[in-house]
Coordinates of C-alpha atoms and ligand atoms in Angstrom, one line a residue:
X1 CA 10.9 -11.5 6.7
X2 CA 12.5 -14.4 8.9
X3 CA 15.8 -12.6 9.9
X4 CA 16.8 -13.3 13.3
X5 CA 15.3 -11.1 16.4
X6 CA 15.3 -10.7 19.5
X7 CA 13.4 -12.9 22.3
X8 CA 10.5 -10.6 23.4
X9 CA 8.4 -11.2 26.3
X10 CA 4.9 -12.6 25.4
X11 CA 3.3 -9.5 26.3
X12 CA 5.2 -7.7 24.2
X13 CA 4.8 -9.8 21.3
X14 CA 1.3 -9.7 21.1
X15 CA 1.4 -6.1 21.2
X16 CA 3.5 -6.0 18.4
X17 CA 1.3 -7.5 16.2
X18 CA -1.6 -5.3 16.5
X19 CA -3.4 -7.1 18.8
X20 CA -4.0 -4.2 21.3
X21 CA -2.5 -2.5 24.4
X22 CA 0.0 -4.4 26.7
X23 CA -2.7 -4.6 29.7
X24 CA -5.4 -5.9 27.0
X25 CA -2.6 -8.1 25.7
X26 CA -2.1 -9.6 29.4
X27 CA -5.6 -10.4 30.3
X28 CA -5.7 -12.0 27.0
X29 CA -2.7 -14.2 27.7
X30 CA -3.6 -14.5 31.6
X31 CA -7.3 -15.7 29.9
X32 CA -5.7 -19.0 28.3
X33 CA -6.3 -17.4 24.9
X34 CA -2.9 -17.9 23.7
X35 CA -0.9 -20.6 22.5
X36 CA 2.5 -20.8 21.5
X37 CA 4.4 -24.0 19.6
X38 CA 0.8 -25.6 20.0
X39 CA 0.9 -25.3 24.3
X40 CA -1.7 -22.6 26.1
X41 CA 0.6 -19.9 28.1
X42 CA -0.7 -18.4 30.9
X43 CA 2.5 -15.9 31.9
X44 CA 2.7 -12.9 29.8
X45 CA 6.7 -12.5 30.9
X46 CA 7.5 -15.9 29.0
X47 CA 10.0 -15.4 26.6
X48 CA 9.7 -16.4 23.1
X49 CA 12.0 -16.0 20.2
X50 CA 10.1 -14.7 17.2
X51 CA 11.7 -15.2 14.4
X52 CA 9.5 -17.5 12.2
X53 CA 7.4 -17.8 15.0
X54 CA 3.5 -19.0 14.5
X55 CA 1.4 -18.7 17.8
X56 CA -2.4 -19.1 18.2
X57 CA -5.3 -16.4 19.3
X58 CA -8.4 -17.7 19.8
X59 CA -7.9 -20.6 18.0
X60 CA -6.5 -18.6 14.7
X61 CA -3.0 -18.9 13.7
X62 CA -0.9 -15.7 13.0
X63 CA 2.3 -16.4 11.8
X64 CA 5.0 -13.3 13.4
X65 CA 5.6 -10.6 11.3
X66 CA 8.4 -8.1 12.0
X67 CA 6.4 -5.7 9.6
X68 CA 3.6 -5.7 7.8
X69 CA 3.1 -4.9 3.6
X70 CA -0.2 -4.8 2.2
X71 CA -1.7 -4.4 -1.0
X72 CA -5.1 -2.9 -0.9
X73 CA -7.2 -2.1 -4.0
X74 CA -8.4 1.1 -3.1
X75 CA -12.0 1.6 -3.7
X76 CA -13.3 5.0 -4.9
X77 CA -14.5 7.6 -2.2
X78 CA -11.7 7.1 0.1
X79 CA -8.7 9.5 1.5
X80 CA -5.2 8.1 1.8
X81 CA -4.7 11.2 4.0
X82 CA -3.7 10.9 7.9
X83 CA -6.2 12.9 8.6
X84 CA -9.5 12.3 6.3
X85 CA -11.9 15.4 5.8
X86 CA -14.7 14.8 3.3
X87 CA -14.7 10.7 3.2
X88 CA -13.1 7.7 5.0
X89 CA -9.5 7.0 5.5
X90 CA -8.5 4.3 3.5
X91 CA -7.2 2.4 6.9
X92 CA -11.1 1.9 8.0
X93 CA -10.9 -0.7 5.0
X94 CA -7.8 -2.5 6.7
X95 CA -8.2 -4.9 9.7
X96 CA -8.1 -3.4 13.5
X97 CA -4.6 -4.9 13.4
X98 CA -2.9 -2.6 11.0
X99 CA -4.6 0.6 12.9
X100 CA -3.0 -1.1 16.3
X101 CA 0.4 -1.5 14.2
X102 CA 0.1 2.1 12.8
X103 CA -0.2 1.1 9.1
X104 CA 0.5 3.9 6.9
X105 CA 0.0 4.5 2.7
X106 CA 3.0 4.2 0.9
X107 CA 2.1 7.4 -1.1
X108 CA -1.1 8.7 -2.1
X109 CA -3.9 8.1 -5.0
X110 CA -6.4 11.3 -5.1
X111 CA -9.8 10.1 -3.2
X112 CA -11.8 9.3 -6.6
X113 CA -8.8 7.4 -7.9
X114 CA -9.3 3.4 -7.7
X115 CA -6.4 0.4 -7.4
X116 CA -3.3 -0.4 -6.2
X117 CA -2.2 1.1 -3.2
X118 CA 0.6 -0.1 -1.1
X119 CA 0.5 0.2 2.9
X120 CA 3.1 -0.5 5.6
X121 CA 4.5 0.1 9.3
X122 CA 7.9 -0.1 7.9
X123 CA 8.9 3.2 7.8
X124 CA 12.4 2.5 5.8
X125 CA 10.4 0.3 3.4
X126 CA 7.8 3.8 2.9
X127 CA 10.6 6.0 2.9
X128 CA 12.5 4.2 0.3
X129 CA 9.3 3.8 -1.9
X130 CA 8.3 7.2 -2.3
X131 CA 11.9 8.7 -2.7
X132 CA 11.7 11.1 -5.6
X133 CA 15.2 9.1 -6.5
X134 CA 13.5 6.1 -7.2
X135 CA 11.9 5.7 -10.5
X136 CA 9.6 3.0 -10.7
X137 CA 6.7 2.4 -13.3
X138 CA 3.4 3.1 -12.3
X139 CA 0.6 1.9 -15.0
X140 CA -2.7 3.7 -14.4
X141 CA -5.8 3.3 -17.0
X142 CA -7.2 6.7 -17.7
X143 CA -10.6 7.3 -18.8
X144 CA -11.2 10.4 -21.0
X145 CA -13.4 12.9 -21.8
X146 CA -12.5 13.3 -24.8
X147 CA -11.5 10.4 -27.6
X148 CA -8.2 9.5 -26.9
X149 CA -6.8 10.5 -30.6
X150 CA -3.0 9.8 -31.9
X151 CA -2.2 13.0 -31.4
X152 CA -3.0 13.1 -27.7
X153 CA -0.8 9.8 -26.8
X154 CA 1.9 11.5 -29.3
X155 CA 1.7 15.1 -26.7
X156 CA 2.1 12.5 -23.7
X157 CA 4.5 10.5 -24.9
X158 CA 6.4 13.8 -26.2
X159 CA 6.3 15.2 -22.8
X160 CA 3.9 18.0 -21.1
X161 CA 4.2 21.0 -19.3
X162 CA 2.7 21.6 -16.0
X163 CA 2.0 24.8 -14.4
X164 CA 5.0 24.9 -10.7
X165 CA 6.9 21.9 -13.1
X166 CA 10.6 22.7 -13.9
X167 CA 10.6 20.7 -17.1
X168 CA 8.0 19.2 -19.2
X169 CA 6.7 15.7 -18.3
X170 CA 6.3 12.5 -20.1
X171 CA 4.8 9.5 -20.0
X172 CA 7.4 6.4 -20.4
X173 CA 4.5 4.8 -22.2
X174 CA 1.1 5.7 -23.5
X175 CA -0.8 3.3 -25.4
X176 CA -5.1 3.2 -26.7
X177 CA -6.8 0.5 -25.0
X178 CA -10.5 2.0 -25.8
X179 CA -12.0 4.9 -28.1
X180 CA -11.9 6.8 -24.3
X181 CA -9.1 4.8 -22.5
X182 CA -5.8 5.1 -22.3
X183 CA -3.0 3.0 -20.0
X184 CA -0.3 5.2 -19.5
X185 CA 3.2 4.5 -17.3
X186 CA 4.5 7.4 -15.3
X187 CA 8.0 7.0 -13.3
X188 CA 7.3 9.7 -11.4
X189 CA 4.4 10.4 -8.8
X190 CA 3.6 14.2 -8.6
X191 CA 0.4 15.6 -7.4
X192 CA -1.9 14.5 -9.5
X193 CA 0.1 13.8 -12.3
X194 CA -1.6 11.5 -14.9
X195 CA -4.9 14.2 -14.5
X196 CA -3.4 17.1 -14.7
X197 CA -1.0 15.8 -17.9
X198 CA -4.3 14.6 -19.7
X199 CA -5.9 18.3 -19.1
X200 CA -2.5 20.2 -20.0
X201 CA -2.5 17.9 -23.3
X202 CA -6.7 19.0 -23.9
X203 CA -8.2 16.2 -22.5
X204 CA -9.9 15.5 -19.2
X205 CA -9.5 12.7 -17.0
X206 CA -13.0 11.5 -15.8
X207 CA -11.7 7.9 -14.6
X208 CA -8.4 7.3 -13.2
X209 CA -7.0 3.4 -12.0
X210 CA -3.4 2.6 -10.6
X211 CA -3.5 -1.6 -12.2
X212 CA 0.2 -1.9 -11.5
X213 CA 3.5 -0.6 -9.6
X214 CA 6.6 -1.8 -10.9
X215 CA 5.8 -5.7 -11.8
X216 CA 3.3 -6.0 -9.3
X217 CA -0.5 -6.2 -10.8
X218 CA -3.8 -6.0 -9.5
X219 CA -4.8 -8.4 -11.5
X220 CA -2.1 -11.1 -10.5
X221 CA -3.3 -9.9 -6.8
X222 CA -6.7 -11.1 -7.4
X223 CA -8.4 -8.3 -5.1
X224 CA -11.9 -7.4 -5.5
X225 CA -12.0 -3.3 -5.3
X226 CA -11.8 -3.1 -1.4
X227 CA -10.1 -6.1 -0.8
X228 CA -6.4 -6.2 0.6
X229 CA -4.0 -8.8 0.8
X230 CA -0.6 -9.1 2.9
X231 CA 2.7 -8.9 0.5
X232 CA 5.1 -11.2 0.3
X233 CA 8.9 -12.1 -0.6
X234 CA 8.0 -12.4 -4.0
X235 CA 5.6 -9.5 -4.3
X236 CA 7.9 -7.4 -3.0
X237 CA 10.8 -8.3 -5.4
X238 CA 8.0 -7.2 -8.0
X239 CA 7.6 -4.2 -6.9
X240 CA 11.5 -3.6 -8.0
X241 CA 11.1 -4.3 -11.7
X242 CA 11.9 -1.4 -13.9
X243 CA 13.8 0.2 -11.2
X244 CA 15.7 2.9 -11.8
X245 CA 17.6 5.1 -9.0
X246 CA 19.2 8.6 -10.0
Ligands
URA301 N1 -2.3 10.8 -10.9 C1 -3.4 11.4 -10.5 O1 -3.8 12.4 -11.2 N2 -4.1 10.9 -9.5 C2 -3.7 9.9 -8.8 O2 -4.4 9.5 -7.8 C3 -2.6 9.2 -9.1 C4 -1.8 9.7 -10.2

């Protein structure tokens, strides 16, 4: 995200990017613990321009960013929930930074449901993601119960009803990876869609894993389960393919 923005004081900057309150962020410049285009500044009101702007903390480089998109893989046992009751909230696994920046989970996966799991402060970008007009395939692996026969992928595939669903649901594809795994592509993202279409087809979901949204793949993220990684340019044009609006 290099567009163009406005100068912003360094104060101001600094805050911006997660790295605390303006006060904290003052003593911190005031301290000599900032540097900017490799020189240490010591007055918070200098004004910097920062579009494609890399300044130093401590030694570290952070390159600006406008927003922030992250790809964590969630672990099991934790809430995507603002508000966590029975286990962790999925931002304790973030750095202090995204709390500061008020990162937020682009959707939800249920709290026993591992993988990808997208997270922002860009409310537009959030917004736009979870629209119920965009339809955008979402590849979970499901493990069963039950064997996962030919004539359960054939229900999925064929479309299931759900109890509060207008219309039956389907699956844009369902496919046998194991003799109790199935990968299985849903468009849309209702409330706890993939385990409540394996038990309305006879089967019961006992694992569930979100590998992929749109062409964006855990595995070509690399993350460990709890790991996260910032997005960029590229991974977010993958998150587009297979995009449908309507
Ligand atoms: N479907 C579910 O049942 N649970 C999830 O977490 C995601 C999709």
């Amino acid at each position: 995200m290099t567009k163009s923005s406005p100068k912003l004081t360094l104060d101001r900057l600094l805050q911006s990017q997660g790295f605390g309150t303006r006060k904290w962020c003052r003593s911190l410049i005031a301290d000599g613990e900032v540097k900017v285009n490799g020189e240490v500044v010591t007055d918070y009101r200098a004004s910097v321009d920062p579009a494609g702007l890399s300044f130093e903390l401590f030694g570290e480089v952070w390159p600006y960013r406008e927003h922030v998109y992250i790809a964590l893989n969630k672990p099991a046992n934790f809430e995507c929930s603002r508000k966590p009751s029975h286990h962790p909230g999925v931002l304790t696994l973030l750095s202090e930074q995204c709390a500061w920046r008020d990162v937020q989970p682009v959707g939800r996966l249920d709290h026993d449901t591992t993988g990808l799991l997208l997270m922002s402060d860009d409310g537009a970008f959030i917004h736009a993601q979870t629209s119920p007009r965009r339809h955008v395939p979402k590849i979970y692996l499901a493990t069963t119960q039950e064997p996962v026969t030919q004539a359960l992928i054939s229900e999925l595939l064929a479309g299931v009803q759900l109890h509060d669903e207008p219309a039956p649901l389907r699956a844009l594809v369902c496919r046998k990876v194991g003799d109790y795994q199935c990968e299985i592509v849903l468009e849309q993202g209702k409330y706890h869609q993939v385990k409540r279409m394996l038990a309305a087809a006879g089967n019961h979901c006992s694992f569930l894993q979100r590998t992929a949204i749109g062409g964006l793949t855990l595995d070509e993220l690399g993350l460990a389960e709890g790991e996260w990684c910032y997005l960029d340019q590229r991974h977010l044009e993958l998150l587009a393919v297979g995009l449908t609006t309507r």
